[in-house]
PDB file of C-alpha atoms in Angstrom:
ATOM      1  CA  MET A  15      17.046  -4.656   7.737  1.00 64.00           C
ATOM      2  CA  ASN A  16      14.527  -7.411   6.977  1.00 92.00           C
ATOM      3  CA  LYS A  17      10.861  -6.514   7.247  1.00 97.00           C
ATOM      4  CA  ILE A  18       7.446  -8.150   7.463  1.00 98.00           C
ATOM      5  CA  ASP A  19       4.286  -6.717   5.941  1.00 97.00           C
ATOM      6  CA  LEU A  20       1.361  -7.651   8.180  1.00 97.00           C
ATOM      7  CA  LYS A  21      -2.033  -7.127   6.532  1.00 96.00           C
ATOM      8  CA  LEU A  22      -4.712  -6.846   9.198  1.00 96.00           C
ATOM      9  CA  GLY A  23      -7.651  -7.099   6.801  1.00 94.00           C
ATOM     10  CA  TYR A  24      -8.916  -5.685   3.522  1.00 93.00           C
ATOM     11  CA  ALA A  25     -11.594  -3.338   4.853  1.00 89.00           C
ATOM     12  CA  CYS A  26     -11.260   0.317   3.851  1.00 90.00           C
ATOM     13  CA  GLU A  27     -13.717   3.200   3.803  1.00 82.00           C
ATOM     14  CA  ARG A  28     -12.337   4.478   0.492  1.00 81.00           C
ATOM     15  CA  GLN A  29     -12.714   3.241  -3.083  1.00 86.00           C
ATOM     16  CA  CYS A  30      -9.507   4.518  -4.695  1.00 94.00           C
ATOM     17  CA  HIS A  31      -9.569   4.277  -8.480  1.00 94.00           C
ATOM     18  CA  PHE A  32      -6.031   2.806  -8.445  1.00 95.00           C
ATOM     19  CA  CYS A  33      -6.379   0.396  -5.501  1.00 93.00           C
ATOM     20  CA  VAL A  34      -4.323  -2.756  -6.089  1.00 91.00           C
ATOM     21  CA  GLN A  35      -6.514  -4.754  -3.695  1.00 87.00           C
ATOM     22  CA  GLY A  36      -9.421  -4.694  -6.124  1.00 82.00           C
ATOM     23  CA  ASP A  37     -12.335  -6.746  -4.818  1.00 79.00           C
ATOM     24  CA  LEU A  38     -10.400  -8.503  -2.034  1.00 80.00           C
ATOM     25  CA  ARG A  39     -12.528  -6.679   0.529  1.00 74.00           C
ATOM     26  CA  ARG A  40     -15.543  -8.472  -0.950  1.00 76.00           C
ATOM     27  CA  LYS A  41     -13.856 -11.855  -1.304  1.00 80.00           C
ATOM     28  CA  PHE A  42     -12.334 -11.765   2.187  1.00 79.00           C
ATOM     29  CA  PRO A  43     -14.545  -9.529   4.341  1.00 77.00           C
ATOM     30  CA  LYS A  44     -13.439 -11.134   7.613  1.00 83.00           C
ATOM     31  CA  PRO A  45     -10.202  -9.677   9.021  1.00 85.00           C
ATOM     32  CA  LYS A  46      -7.457 -11.767  10.521  1.00 90.00           C
ATOM     33  CA  SER A  47      -8.067 -12.315  14.219  1.00 93.00           C
ATOM     34  CA  PRO A  48      -5.713 -10.847  16.816  1.00 94.00           C
ATOM     35  CA  ALA A  49      -4.531 -14.386  17.576  1.00 95.00           C
ATOM     36  CA  GLU A  50      -3.677 -15.020  13.901  1.00 95.00           C
ATOM     37  CA  LEU A  51      -1.865 -11.699  13.693  1.00 96.00           C
ATOM     38  CA  MET A  52       0.144 -12.505  16.824  1.00 96.00           C
ATOM     39  CA  THR A  53       1.153 -15.837  15.314  1.00 97.00           C
ATOM     40  CA  ALA A  54       2.418 -14.014  12.247  1.00 96.00           C
ATOM     41  CA  LEU A  55       4.298 -11.466  14.382  1.00 97.00           C
ATOM     42  CA  ARG A  56       6.071 -14.243  16.272  1.00 97.00           C
ATOM     43  CA  ALA A  57       6.937 -16.113  13.088  1.00 96.00           C
ATOM     44  CA  GLY A  58       8.153 -12.956  11.395  1.00 97.00           C
ATOM     45  CA  ARG A  59      10.420 -12.025  14.264  1.00 97.00           C
ATOM     46  CA  THR A  60      12.636 -15.022  13.441  1.00 95.00           C
ATOM     47  CA  ARG A  61      13.625 -13.316  10.196  1.00 92.00           C
ATOM     48  CA  ALA A  62      12.929  -9.590  10.615  1.00 97.00           C
ATOM     49  CA  ASP A  63      13.329  -6.682  13.001  1.00 97.00           C
ATOM     50  CA  SER A  64      10.933  -4.335  11.211  1.00 98.00           C
ATOM     51  CA  VAL A  65       7.176  -4.566  10.676  1.00 98.00           C
ATOM     52  CA  VAL A  66       4.743  -2.525   8.600  1.00 98.00           C
ATOM     53  CA  PHE A  67       1.049  -2.776   9.445  1.00 98.00           C
ATOM     54  CA  THR A  68      -1.028  -2.561   6.260  1.00 96.00           C
ATOM     55  CA  GLY A  69      -4.382  -3.569   4.821  1.00 91.00           C
ATOM     56  CA  GLY A  70      -6.856  -2.462   3.532  1.00 92.00           C
ATOM     57  CA  GLU A  71      -6.782   0.256   6.119  1.00 95.00           C
ATOM     58  CA  PRO A  72      -5.018  -0.908   9.316  1.00 96.00           C
ATOM     59  CA  THR A  73      -6.361   1.926  11.484  1.00 97.00           C
ATOM     60  CA  HIS A  74      -9.842   0.504  10.828  1.00 94.00           C
ATOM     61  CA  TYR A  75      -9.082  -2.234  13.364  1.00 95.00           C
ATOM     62  CA  PRO A  76      -9.208  -1.429  17.107  1.00 95.00           C
ATOM     63  CA  TRP A  77      -6.484  -3.931  17.984  1.00 96.00           C
ATOM     64  CA  LEU A  78      -3.736  -2.087  16.070  1.00 97.00           C
ATOM     65  CA  PRO A  79      -2.280  -0.391  19.194  1.00 98.00           C
ATOM     66  CA  ASP A  80      -2.172  -3.743  21.020  1.00 97.00           C
ATOM     67  CA  LEU A  81      -0.368  -5.311  18.060  1.00 97.00           C
ATOM     68  CA  ALA A  82       2.185  -2.507  18.115  1.00 98.00           C
ATOM     69  CA  ARG A  83       2.814  -3.039  21.816  1.00 98.00           C
ATOM     70  CA  ALA A  84       3.209  -6.762  21.235  1.00 98.00           C
ATOM     71  CA  ALA A  85       5.623  -6.151  18.364  1.00 98.00           C
ATOM     72  CA  ARG A  86       7.836  -4.007  20.572  1.00 98.00           C
ATOM     73  CA  LEU A  87       7.816  -6.672  23.289  1.00 98.00           C
ATOM     74  CA  LEU A  88       8.860  -9.236  20.674  1.00 98.00           C
ATOM     75  CA  GLY A  89      11.855  -7.073  19.784  1.00 98.00           C
ATOM     76  CA  TYR A  90      10.821  -5.336  16.570  1.00 98.00           C
ATOM     77  CA  THR A  91      12.689  -2.035  16.448  1.00 97.00           C
ATOM     78  CA  THR A  92      10.957  -0.287  13.535  1.00 98.00           C
ATOM     79  CA  LEU A  93       7.153  -0.232  13.443  1.00 98.00           C
ATOM     80  CA  GLN A  94       5.385   1.506  10.565  1.00 98.00           C
ATOM     81  CA  VAL A  95       1.686   2.086   9.942  1.00 98.00           C
ATOM     82  CA  GLN A  96       0.814   2.419   6.255  1.00 98.00           C
ATOM     83  CA  SER A  97      -2.487   4.245   5.983  1.00 97.00           C
ATOM     84  CA  ASN A  98      -4.773   6.501   3.974  1.00 96.00           C
ATOM     85  CA  GLY A  99      -4.070   8.960   6.782  1.00 96.00           C
ATOM     86  CA  ARG A 100      -7.655   9.615   7.787  1.00 94.00           C
ATOM     87  CA  ARG A 101      -7.318   8.659  11.470  1.00 96.00           C
ATOM     88  CA  PHE A 102      -4.019  10.470  11.842  1.00 98.00           C
ATOM     89  CA  ALA A 103      -6.082  13.670  12.023  1.00 97.00           C
ATOM     90  CA  ASP A 104      -6.996  12.512  15.541  1.00 98.00           C
ATOM     91  CA  GLU A 105      -4.099  13.639  17.733  1.00 98.00           C
ATOM     92  CA  ALA A 106      -5.155  11.431  20.648  1.00 98.00           C
ATOM     93  CA  TYR A 107      -5.079   8.376  18.378  1.00 98.00           C
ATOM     94  CA  CYS A 108      -1.642   9.323  17.052  1.00 98.00           C
ATOM     95  CA  ARG A 109      -0.354   9.687  20.607  1.00 98.00           C
ATOM     96  CA  GLU A 110      -1.792   6.259  21.436  1.00 98.00           C
ATOM     97  CA  LEU A 111       0.082   4.676  18.517  1.00 98.00           C
ATOM     98  CA  VAL A 112       3.317   6.445  19.458  1.00 98.00           C
ATOM     99  CA  ALA A 113       2.970   5.284  23.067  1.00 98.00           C
ATOM    100  CA  ALA A 114       2.363   1.753  21.772  1.00 98.00           C
ATOM    101  CA  GLY A 115       5.700   1.837  19.960  1.00 98.00           C
ATOM    102  CA  VAL A 116       4.983   2.957  16.379  1.00 98.00           C
ATOM    103  CA  THR A 117       8.081   4.683  14.990  1.00 98.00           C
ATOM    104  CA  GLU A 118       7.012   5.576  11.421  1.00 98.00           C
ATOM    105  CA  PHE A 119       3.802   6.740   9.800  1.00 98.00           C
ATOM    106  CA  ALA A 120       3.220   6.281   6.049  1.00 98.00           C
ATOM    107  CA  PRO A 121       0.128   8.156   4.853  1.00 98.00           C
ATOM    108  CA  SER A 122      -0.788   8.201   1.167  1.00 98.00           C
ATOM    109  CA  ILE A 123      -1.600  11.460  -0.580  1.00 98.00           C
ATOM    110  CA  HIS A 124      -2.352  11.739  -4.282  1.00 98.00           C
ATOM    111  CA  GLY A 125      -2.666  15.419  -5.090  1.00 98.00           C
ATOM    112  CA  SER A 126      -1.832  18.879  -3.825  1.00 98.00           C
ATOM    113  CA  THR A 127      -5.506  19.889  -3.865  1.00 98.00           C
ATOM    114  CA  ALA A 128      -8.685  18.500  -2.421  1.00 98.00           C
ATOM    115  CA  ALA A 129     -10.274  18.259  -5.860  1.00 98.00           C
ATOM    116  CA  LEU A 130      -7.537  15.983  -7.191  1.00 98.00           C
ATOM    117  CA  HIS A 131      -6.918  13.817  -4.120  1.00 98.00           C
ATOM    118  CA  ASP A 132     -10.631  13.377  -3.403  1.00 97.00           C
ATOM    119  CA  PHE A 133     -11.334  12.420  -7.017  1.00 97.00           C
ATOM    120  CA  LEU A 134      -8.610   9.764  -7.145  1.00 97.00           C
ATOM    121  CA  THR A 135      -9.638   8.294  -3.793  1.00 96.00           C
ATOM    122  CA  ASP A 136     -13.350   8.654  -4.598  1.00 95.00           C
ATOM    123  CA  ALA A 137     -13.819  10.114  -1.120  1.00 94.00           C
ATOM    124  CA  PRO A 138     -15.098  13.666  -0.637  1.00 95.00           C
ATOM    125  CA  GLY A 139     -13.303  15.308   2.268  1.00 96.00           C
ATOM    126  CA  ALA A 140     -10.405  12.854   2.143  1.00 96.00           C
ATOM    127  CA  PHE A 141      -7.721  15.463   1.418  1.00 98.00           C
ATOM    128  CA  GLU A 142      -8.694  17.596   4.388  1.00 98.00           C
ATOM    129  CA  ARG A 143      -8.434  14.643   6.770  1.00 97.00           C
ATOM    130  CA  THR A 144      -5.224  13.268   5.279  1.00 98.00           C
ATOM    131  CA  TRP A 145      -3.505  16.649   5.301  1.00 98.00           C
ATOM    132  CA  ALA A 146      -4.625  17.226   8.876  1.00 98.00           C
ATOM    133  CA  GLY A 147      -3.139  13.832   9.743  1.00 98.00           C
ATOM    134  CA  ILE A 148       0.200  14.670   8.159  1.00 98.00           C
ATOM    135  CA  THR A 149       0.453  18.005   9.941  1.00 98.00           C
ATOM    136  CA  THR A 150      -0.632  16.445  13.242  1.00 98.00           C
ATOM    137  CA  LEU A 151       2.113  13.817  13.032  1.00 98.00           C
ATOM    138  CA  LEU A 152       4.736  16.387  12.067  1.00 98.00           C
ATOM    139  CA  GLY A 153       3.622  18.531  14.986  1.00 98.00           C
ATOM    140  CA  LEU A 154       4.217  15.565  17.280  1.00 98.00           C
ATOM    141  CA  GLY A 155       7.740  15.184  15.879  1.00 98.00           C
ATOM    142  CA  GLN A 156       7.016  11.860  14.182  1.00 98.00           C
ATOM    143  CA  ARG A 157       8.738  10.376  11.136  1.00 98.00           C
ATOM    144  CA  VAL A 158       6.370  10.723   8.187  1.00 98.00           C
ATOM    145  CA  LEU A 159       6.913   8.883   4.891  1.00 98.00           C
ATOM    146  CA  THR A 160       4.390   9.748   2.195  1.00 98.00           C
ATOM    147  CA  ASN A 161       3.461   7.727  -0.868  1.00 98.00           C
ATOM    148  CA  THR A 162       1.756   8.992  -4.001  1.00 98.00           C
ATOM    149  CA  VAL A 163       0.414   6.732  -6.746  1.00 98.00           C
ATOM    150  CA  VAL A 164       1.255   8.325 -10.097  1.00 98.00           C
ATOM    151  CA  THR A 165      -1.560   8.270 -12.643  1.00 98.00           C
ATOM    152  CA  SER A 166      -2.602  10.109 -15.793  1.00 98.00           C
ATOM    153  CA  ARG A 167      -4.701  12.451 -13.676  1.00 98.00           C
ATOM    154  CA  ASN A 168      -2.055  13.632 -11.207  1.00 98.00           C
ATOM    155  CA  TYR A 169       1.417  13.411 -12.773  1.00 98.00           C
ATOM    156  CA  ALA A 170       1.484  17.096 -13.762  1.00 98.00           C
ATOM    157  CA  ASP A 171       0.583  18.001 -10.175  1.00 98.00           C
ATOM    158  CA  LEU A 172       3.511  16.132  -8.598  1.00 98.00           C
ATOM    159  CA  PRO A 173       5.915  19.102  -8.385  1.00 98.00           C
ATOM    160  CA  ALA A 174       3.273  21.132  -6.545  1.00 98.00           C
ATOM    161  CA  LEU A 175       2.628  18.205  -4.207  1.00 98.00           C
ATOM    162  CA  ALA A 176       6.345  17.762  -3.502  1.00 98.00           C
ATOM    163  CA  THR A 177       6.629  21.467  -2.707  1.00 98.00           C
ATOM    164  CA  LEU A 178       3.641  21.239  -0.366  1.00 98.00           C
ATOM    165  CA  LEU A 179       4.944  18.170   1.457  1.00 98.00           C
ATOM    166  CA  SER A 180       8.563  19.231   1.818  1.00 98.00           C
ATOM    167  CA  GLY A 181       7.482  22.719   2.855  1.00 98.00           C
ATOM    168  CA  ALA A 182       5.427  21.218   5.667  1.00 98.00           C
ATOM    169  CA  GLY A 183       8.410  19.215   6.887  1.00 98.00           C
ATOM    170  CA  VAL A 184       7.989  15.790   5.269  1.00 98.00           C
ATOM    171  CA  ARG A 185      11.480  14.397   4.684  1.00 98.00           C
ATOM    172  CA  HIS A 186      10.681  11.149   2.832  1.00 98.00           C
ATOM    173  CA  ILE A 187       8.507  11.342  -0.291  1.00 98.00           C
ATOM    174  CA  GLN A 188       7.817   8.459  -2.664  1.00 98.00           C
ATOM    175  CA  PHE A 189       6.165   8.541  -6.074  1.00 98.00           C
ATOM    176  CA  ALA A 190       4.980   5.084  -7.147  1.00 98.00           C
ATOM    177  CA  PHE A 191       3.937   4.579 -10.759  1.00 98.00           C
ATOM    178  CA  VAL A 192       0.495   2.976 -10.798  1.00 98.00           C
ATOM    179  CA  HIS A 193       0.502  -0.837 -10.726  1.00 97.00           C
ATOM    180  CA  ILE A 194      -2.091  -2.070 -13.232  1.00 97.00           C
ATOM    181  CA  VAL A 195      -3.898  -4.584 -11.033  1.00 96.00           C
ATOM    182  CA  GLY A 196      -7.117  -4.461  -9.027  1.00 94.00           C
ATOM    183  CA  GLN A 197      -9.096  -1.275  -9.557  1.00 94.00           C
ATOM    184  CA  ALA A 198      -6.246   0.182 -11.606  1.00 96.00           C
ATOM    185  CA  ALA A 199      -6.626  -2.617 -14.155  1.00 96.00           C
ATOM    186  CA  GLN A 200     -10.348  -1.912 -14.476  1.00 95.00           C
ATOM    187  CA  ASN A 201      -9.620   1.795 -14.982  1.00 97.00           C
ATOM    188  CA  ALA A 202      -6.479   1.423 -17.094  1.00 97.00           C
ATOM    189  CA  SER A 203      -7.953   3.052 -20.213  1.00 97.00           C
ATOM    190  CA  TRP A 204      -8.098   6.470 -18.531  1.00 98.00           C
ATOM    191  CA  LEU A 205      -5.877   6.050 -15.476  1.00 98.00           C
ATOM    192  CA  VAL A 206      -2.541   4.722 -16.760  1.00 98.00           C
ATOM    193  CA  PRO A 207      -0.229   7.081 -18.670  1.00 98.00           C
ATOM    194  CA  ARG A 208       2.851   6.122 -20.596  1.00 98.00           C
ATOM    195  CA  LYS A 209       5.900   6.345 -18.391  1.00 98.00           C
ATOM    196  CA  SER A 210       7.589   8.596 -20.929  1.00 97.00           C
ATOM    197  CA  GLU A 211       4.760  11.100 -20.319  1.00 98.00           C
ATOM    198  CA  ALA A 212       4.766  10.912 -16.531  1.00 98.00           C
ATOM    199  CA  VAL A 213       8.458  10.519 -15.669  1.00 98.00           C
ATOM    200  CA  PRO A 214       9.536  14.079 -16.628  1.00 98.00           C
ATOM    201  CA  TRP A 215       6.993  15.391 -14.129  1.00 98.00           C
ATOM    202  CA  MET A 216       8.179  12.881 -11.515  1.00 98.00           C
ATOM    203  CA  LEU A 217      11.732  14.176 -11.936  1.00 98.00           C
ATOM    204  CA  ARG A 218      10.546  17.762 -11.560  1.00 98.00           C
ATOM    205  CA  ALA A 219       8.827  16.669  -8.381  1.00 98.00           C
ATOM    206  CA  VAL A 220      12.085  15.167  -7.122  1.00 98.00           C
ATOM    207  CA  ASP A 221      13.785  18.505  -7.745  1.00 98.00           C
ATOM    208  CA  ALA A 222      11.003  20.311  -5.880  1.00 98.00           C
ATOM    209  CA  GLY A 223      11.122  17.905  -2.962  1.00 98.00           C
ATOM    210  CA  ARG A 224      14.890  18.109  -2.712  1.00 98.00           C
ATOM    211  CA  ALA A 225      14.734  21.896  -2.777  1.00 98.00           C
ATOM    212  CA  GLY A 226      12.529  21.655   0.309  1.00 98.00           C
ATOM    213  CA  GLY A 227      14.913  19.308   2.114  1.00 98.00           C
ATOM    214  CA  ALA A 228      13.189  15.981   1.414  1.00 98.00           C
ATOM    215  CA  ARG A 229      14.668  12.736   0.180  1.00 98.00           C
ATOM    216  CA  CYS A 230      12.635  11.511  -2.783  1.00 98.00           C
ATOM    217  CA  PHE A 231      12.108   8.044  -4.248  1.00 98.00           C
ATOM    218  CA  ILE A 232      10.568   6.783  -7.473  1.00 98.00           C
ATOM    219  CA  GLU A 233       9.070   3.299  -7.513  1.00 98.00           C
ATOM    220  CA  ALA A 234       8.250   1.055 -10.500  1.00 98.00           C
ATOM    221  CA  VAL A 235      10.257   3.113 -13.020  1.00 98.00           C
ATOM    222  CA  PRO A 236      13.382   1.395 -14.441  1.00 97.00           C
ATOM    223  CA  PRO A 237      16.636   3.388 -14.167  1.00 97.00           C
ATOM    224  CA  CYS A 238      16.948   3.717 -17.947  1.00 97.00           C
ATOM    225  CA  LEU A 239      14.163   6.311 -17.649  1.00 98.00           C
ATOM    226  CA  LEU A 240      15.879   8.120 -14.758  1.00 98.00           C
ATOM    227  CA  PRO A 241      19.079   9.579 -16.250  1.00 97.00           C
ATOM    228  CA  GLY A 242      20.827  11.570 -13.553  1.00 97.00           C
ATOM    229  CA  TYR A 243      18.236  10.450 -10.995  1.00 98.00           C
ATOM    230  CA  GLU A 244      19.176   6.789 -10.691  1.00 97.00           C
ATOM    231  CA  ASP A 245      19.757   7.276  -6.962  1.00 96.00           C
ATOM    232  CA  CYS A 246      16.011   7.926  -6.605  1.00 97.00           C
ATOM    233  CA  ALA A 247      15.032   4.398  -7.671  1.00 97.00           C
ATOM    234  CA  ALA A 248      13.186   2.857  -4.737  1.00 96.00           C
ATOM    235  CA  GLU A 249      13.839  -0.819  -5.443  1.00 96.00           C
ATOM    236  CA  PRO A 250      17.522  -0.943  -4.377  1.00 93.00           C
ATOM    237  CA  GLU A 251      16.438   0.511  -1.011  1.00 92.00           C
ATOM    238  CA  MET A 252      13.740  -2.086  -0.409  1.00 94.00           C
ATOM    239  CA  PRO A 253      14.462  -4.610   2.343  1.00 94.00           C
ATOM    240  CA  VAL A 254      13.895  -8.337   2.102  1.00 94.00           C
ATOM    241  CA  MET A 255      10.226  -8.606   3.055  1.00 97.00           C
ATOM    242  CA  THR A 256       7.806 -11.347   4.014  1.00 97.00           C
ATOM    243  CA  ILE A 257       4.126 -10.549   3.422  1.00 97.00           C
ATOM    244  CA  TYR A 258       1.416 -12.055   5.592  1.00 96.00           C
ATOM    245  CA  HIS A 259      -1.733 -11.541   3.524  1.00 95.00           C
ATOM    246  CA  ALA A 260      -5.153 -11.079   5.089  1.00 92.00           C
ATOM    247  CA  ASP A 261      -6.475 -14.065   3.119  1.00 92.00           C
ATOM    248  CA  GLY A 262      -4.183 -16.358   5.116  1.00 92.00           C
ATOM    249  CA  THR A 263      -1.468 -16.825   2.483  1.00 94.00           C
ATOM    250  CA  THR A 264       2.168 -15.772   2.819  1.00 96.00           C
ATOM    251  CA  THR A 265       4.744 -14.431   0.372  1.00 96.00           C
ATOM    252  CA  PRO A 266       8.047 -15.513   1.971  1.00 96.00           C
ATOM    253  CA  ASP A 267      10.303 -13.227  -0.099  1.00 96.00           C
ATOM    254  CA  PHE A 268       8.692 -10.315  -1.933  1.00 96.00           C
ATOM    255  CA  THR A 269      11.938  -9.448  -3.719  1.00 94.00           C
ATOM    256  CA  GLN A 270      12.052 -12.915  -5.255  1.00 95.00           C
ATOM    257  CA  GLU A 271       8.340 -12.636  -6.099  1.00 96.00           C
ATOM    258  CA  ARG A 272       8.914  -9.365  -7.935  1.00 96.00           C
ATOM    259  CA  LEU A 273      11.903 -10.659  -9.874  1.00 95.00           C
ATOM    260  CA  GLU A 274      10.550 -14.071 -10.811  1.00 95.00           C
ATOM    261  CA  VAL A 275       6.802 -13.474 -11.174  1.00 96.00           C
ATOM    262  CA  GLN A 276       5.657  -9.859 -11.077  1.00 97.00           C
ATOM    263  CA  LYS A 277       8.152  -7.969 -13.241  1.00 97.00           C
ATOM    264  CA  ARG A 278       9.490  -8.338 -16.775  1.00 97.00           C
ATOM    265  CA  LYS A 279      12.432  -7.226 -18.860  1.00 96.00           C
ATOM    266  CA  GLY A 280      12.446  -6.641 -22.586  1.00 96.00           C
ATOM    267  CA  PRO A 281      14.641  -8.341 -25.195  1.00 95.00           C
ATOM    268  CA  ALA A 282      17.103  -5.426 -25.252  1.00 95.00           C
ATOM    269  CA  CYS A 283      17.510  -5.166 -21.471  1.00 96.00           C
ATOM    270  CA  PRO A 284      20.554  -7.500 -21.141  1.00 96.00           C
ATOM    271  CA  SER A 285      22.639  -4.954 -23.080  1.00 96.00           C
ATOM    272  CA  CYS A 286      21.797  -2.153 -20.626  1.00 97.00           C
ATOM    273  CA  ALA A 287      24.327  -0.824 -18.120  1.00 96.00           C
ATOM    274  CA  HIS A 288      21.626  -1.071 -15.437  1.00 96.00           C
ATOM    275  CA  ASP A 289      20.637  -4.670 -16.165  1.00 96.00           C
ATOM    276  CA  ALA A 290      22.244  -6.114 -13.031  1.00 94.00           C
ATOM    277  CA  VAL A 291      20.307  -3.839 -10.672  1.00 94.00           C
ATOM    278  CA  CYS A 292      17.111  -3.205 -12.635  1.00 96.00           C
ATOM    279  CA  GLU A 293      13.977  -5.231 -11.925  1.00 96.00           C
ATOM    280  CA  GLY A 294      12.096  -4.058 -15.010  1.00 97.00           C
ATOM    281  CA  PRO A 295       8.486  -2.780 -14.919  1.00 98.00           C
ATOM    282  CA  TRP A 296       5.524  -4.655 -13.482  1.00 98.00           C
ATOM    283  CA  HIS A 297       4.612  -7.090 -16.269  1.00 98.00           C
ATOM    284  CA  GLU A 298       1.193  -5.520 -16.830  1.00 98.00           C
ATOM    285  CA  TYR A 299       2.776  -2.318 -18.157  1.00 98.00           C
ATOM    286  CA  PRO A 300       4.582  -3.761 -21.227  1.00 98.00           C
ATOM    287  CA  GLU A 301       1.540  -5.935 -21.843  1.00 97.00           C
ATOM    288  CA  LEU A 302      -0.323  -2.652 -22.308  1.00 97.00           C
ATOM    289  CA  TYR A 303       2.304  -0.433 -23.929  1.00 98.00           C
ATOM    290  CA  GLY A 304       5.213  -2.678 -24.952  1.00 97.00           C
ATOM    291  CA  PHE A 305       8.930  -2.164 -24.294  1.00 97.00           C
ATOM    292  CA  ASP A 306       9.722   0.581 -26.817  1.00 97.00           C
ATOM    293  CA  GLU A 307      10.128   3.259 -24.137  1.00 97.00           C
ATOM    294  CA  PHE A 308      12.863   1.315 -22.336  1.00 97.00           C
ATOM    295  CA  VAL A 309      16.028   2.131 -24.284  1.00 96.00           C
ATOM    296  CA  PRO A 310      19.173   0.384 -22.961  1.00 96.00           C
ATOM    297  CA  VAL A 311      21.887   2.603 -21.493  1.00 97.00           C
ATOM    298  CA  ALA A 312      25.254   1.906 -23.088  1.00 94.00           C
ATOM    299  CA  LYS A 313      27.733   0.080 -20.907  1.00 88.00           C
ATOM    300  CA  ALA A 314      30.972   1.869 -20.132  1.00 76.00           C
ATOM    301  CA  VAL A 315      33.936   0.792 -22.250  1.00 65.00           C
ATOM    302  CA  LEU A 316      36.982   0.017 -20.101  1.00 59.00           C
TER     303      LEU A 316
END
């Protein structure tokens, strides 16, 4: 299933310490107009049947329900809203989005406690609203896919978070290792752990999520660090995606962008059994910590 990522604008009421958008909200304060967004929806429909509305924070914009209705009329079958989850606490708003045709909701949550989530998002009260949004959507019978950015401050909390989410009824949980761009790059000295430190906790979280009936994914961690959990790697599940950025630019094929520009492999990677399917880490990570952690997995001898 091909997908488009439609960024409505970069505005967001939060200042997450790991936000990849960095200062884009300052550089491009004006959102894309409804007419520009409709043009992108029509163009995207020629290559995709799935759309994810992102930002910034897409629920910040009042025309989101109209865009969802238009997407359904154009023939998109899967419509996802990727959000910080704040507005999902409003049941009437959730019902409006469902009536407009939204089929998936993807709130982000970064800790099992208010203290941790609110610190990482730099937004007091954020956890309460996000958790209320998740439970509201589950109560309405909606498909909820959560994402958690893994940092030095929350990796030990991931098993507790997975238990909380799966116990509430979330059936799709993703843990994404922090991408060192934007705010994360500015905060790298205290925010970014070594993967060898964080991954054991991510795997425990997978076990906890699975025990609660959830399917769990790990993003931005090469399979050489996931022995026995290779099926959790998110990248092989990612569709071909076109990104329509809020600054007016377009990434025609995000898979190609990741492979050719954004990610890197080390000198020993060609000897690894996973080389053909592995994308390697985002290039900023080995620029910070090197490639020593990524030990090739021996190829099977026939």
